[in-house]
Coordinates of C-alpha atoms in Angstrom, one line a residue:
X730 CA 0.0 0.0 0.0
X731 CA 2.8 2.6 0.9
X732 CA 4.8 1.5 -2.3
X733 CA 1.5 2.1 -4.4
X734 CA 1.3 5.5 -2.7
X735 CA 4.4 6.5 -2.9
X736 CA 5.1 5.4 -6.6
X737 CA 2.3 7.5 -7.5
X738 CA 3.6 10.5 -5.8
X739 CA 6.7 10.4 -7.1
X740 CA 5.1 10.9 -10.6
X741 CA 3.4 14.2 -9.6
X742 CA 5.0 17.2 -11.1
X743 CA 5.8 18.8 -7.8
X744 CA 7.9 15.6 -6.9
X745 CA 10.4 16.8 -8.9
X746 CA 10.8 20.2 -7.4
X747 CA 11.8 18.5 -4.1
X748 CA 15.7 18.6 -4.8
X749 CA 15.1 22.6 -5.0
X750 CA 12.9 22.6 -2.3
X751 CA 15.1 21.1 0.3
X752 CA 17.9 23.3 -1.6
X753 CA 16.1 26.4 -0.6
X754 CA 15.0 25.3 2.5
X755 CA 18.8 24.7 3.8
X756 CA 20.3 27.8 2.3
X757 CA 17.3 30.5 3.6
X758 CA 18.8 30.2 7.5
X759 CA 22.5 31.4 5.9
X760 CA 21.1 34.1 3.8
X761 CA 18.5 35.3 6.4
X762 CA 20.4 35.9 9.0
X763 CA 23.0 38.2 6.8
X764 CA 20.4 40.9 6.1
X765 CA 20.8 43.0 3.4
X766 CA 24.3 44.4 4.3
X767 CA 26.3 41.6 5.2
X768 CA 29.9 42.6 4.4
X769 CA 31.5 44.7 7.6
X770 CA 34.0 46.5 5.3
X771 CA 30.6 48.0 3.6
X772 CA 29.4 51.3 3.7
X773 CA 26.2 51.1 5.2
X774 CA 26.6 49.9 8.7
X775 CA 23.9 47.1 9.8
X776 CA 23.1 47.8 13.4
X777 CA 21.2 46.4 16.3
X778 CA 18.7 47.6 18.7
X779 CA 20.4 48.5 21.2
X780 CA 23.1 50.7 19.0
X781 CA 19.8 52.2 17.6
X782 CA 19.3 53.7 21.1
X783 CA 22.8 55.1 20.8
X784 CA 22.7 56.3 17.9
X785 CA 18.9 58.3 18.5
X786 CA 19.9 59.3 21.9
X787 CA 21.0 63.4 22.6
X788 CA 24.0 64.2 21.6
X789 CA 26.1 67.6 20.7
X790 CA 27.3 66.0 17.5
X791 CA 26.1 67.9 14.1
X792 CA 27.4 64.4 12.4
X793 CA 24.0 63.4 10.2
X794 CA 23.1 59.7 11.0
X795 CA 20.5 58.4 8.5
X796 CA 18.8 54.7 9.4
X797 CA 17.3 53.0 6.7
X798 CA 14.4 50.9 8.8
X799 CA 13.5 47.8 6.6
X800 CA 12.1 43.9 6.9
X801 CA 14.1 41.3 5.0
X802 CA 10.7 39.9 3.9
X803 CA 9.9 43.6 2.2
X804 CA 10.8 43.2 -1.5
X805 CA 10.7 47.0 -1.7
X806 CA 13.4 47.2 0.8
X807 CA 15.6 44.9 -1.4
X808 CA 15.4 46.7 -4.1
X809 CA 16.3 50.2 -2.0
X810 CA 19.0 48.2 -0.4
X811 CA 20.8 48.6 -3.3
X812 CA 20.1 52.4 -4.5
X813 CA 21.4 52.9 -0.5
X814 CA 24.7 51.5 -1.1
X815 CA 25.4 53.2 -3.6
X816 CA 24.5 56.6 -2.4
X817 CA 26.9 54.9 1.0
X818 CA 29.6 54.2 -1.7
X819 CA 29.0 57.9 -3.2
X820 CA 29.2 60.0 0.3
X821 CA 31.5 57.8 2.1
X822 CA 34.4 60.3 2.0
X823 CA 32.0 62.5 4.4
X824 CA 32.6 62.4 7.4
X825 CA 30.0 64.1 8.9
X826 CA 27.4 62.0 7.4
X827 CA 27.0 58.0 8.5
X828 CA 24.5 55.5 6.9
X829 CA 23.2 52.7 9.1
X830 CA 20.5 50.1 8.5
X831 CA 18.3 48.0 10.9
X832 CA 16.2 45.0 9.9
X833 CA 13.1 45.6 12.1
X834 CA 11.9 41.5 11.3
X835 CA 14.8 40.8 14.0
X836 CA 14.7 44.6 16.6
X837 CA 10.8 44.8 15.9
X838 CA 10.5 46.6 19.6
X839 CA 13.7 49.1 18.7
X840 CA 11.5 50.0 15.4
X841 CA 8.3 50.7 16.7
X842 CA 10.1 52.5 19.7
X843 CA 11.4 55.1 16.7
X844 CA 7.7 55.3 15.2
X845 CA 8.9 52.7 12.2
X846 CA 5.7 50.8 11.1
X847 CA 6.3 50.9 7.5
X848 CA 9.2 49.9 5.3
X849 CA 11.4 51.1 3.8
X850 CA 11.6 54.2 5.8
X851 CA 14.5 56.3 6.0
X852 CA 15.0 58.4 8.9
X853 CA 17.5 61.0 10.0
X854 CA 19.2 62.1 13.0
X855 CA 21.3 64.8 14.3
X856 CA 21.8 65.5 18.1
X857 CA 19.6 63.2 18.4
X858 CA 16.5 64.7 17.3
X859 CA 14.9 63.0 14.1
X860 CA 15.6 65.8 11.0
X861 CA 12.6 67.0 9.0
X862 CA 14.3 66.2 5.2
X863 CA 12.9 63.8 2.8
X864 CA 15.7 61.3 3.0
X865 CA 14.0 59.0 0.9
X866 CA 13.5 61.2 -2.1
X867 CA 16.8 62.6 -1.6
X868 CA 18.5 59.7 -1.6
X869 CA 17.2 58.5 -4.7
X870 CA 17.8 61.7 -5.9
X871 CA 21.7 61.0 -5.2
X872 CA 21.5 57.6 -6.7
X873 CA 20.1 59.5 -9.7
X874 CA 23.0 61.7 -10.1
X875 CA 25.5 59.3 -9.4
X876 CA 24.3 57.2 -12.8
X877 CA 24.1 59.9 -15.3
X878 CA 27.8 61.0 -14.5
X879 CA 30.1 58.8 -16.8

């Protein structure tokens, strides 16, 4: 009876996606956990909760710090990983200006303690106080530039 059950399922179509499958299903607990800046020598500086509250706490320091808030589930967030890099790459010889990025899947509290509830959202800071520019639309606005020049 098993035999007969099994032989049959093994001539489903689906049975032959199960290499891929288990494929996927070994290699998402490696990429997961990376986030969406992985390397340490990058530009963009993944963070944690707790350096969150460092970084948003009163300071004197003009330094701009901008936090991109996203979900590694948020497709839209993957694609403005990306576009944040490069604008990272772009204004890394500032020093007055740091990028930092926080996955709120993993520091959810940390998030909603900043008023993050959607994602991407790009906030800046400065002494500590949360700026009033459009980061987002300047960003992009950066990344713009950055292609047309040759």
């Amino acid at each position: 009876m098993v035999t007969v059950v099994l032989e049959s399922f093994m001539k489903e179509p689906l049975f032959r996606l199960l290499p891929l499958l288990l494929l996927t299903a070994l290699l998402c607990p490696v990429t997961q956990g990376k986030g969406f800046f992985p390397s340490e020598n990058g530009k963009v500086i993944e963070i944690d909760g707790d350096l969150l509250g460092n970084l948003t706490a009163r300071g004197e320091s003009d330094d701009t710090r901008i936090v991109l808030f996203y979900a590694s589930w948020c497709g839209h967030c993957a694609n403005f990983a990306s576009e944040y890099e490069m604008v990272a790459e772009v204004f890394s010889s500032v020093p007055s200006l740091s990028l930092f990025a926080i996955d709120c899947n993993k520091y959810r509290e940390a998030c909603r303690s900043a008023g993050v509830d959607r994602y991407p959202t790009l906030v800046g800071y400065r002494k500590g106080e949360k700026t009033d520019e459009d980061w987002d639309r300047q960003i992009r606005a950066a990344n713009y530039v950055n292609e047309q020049l040759p």
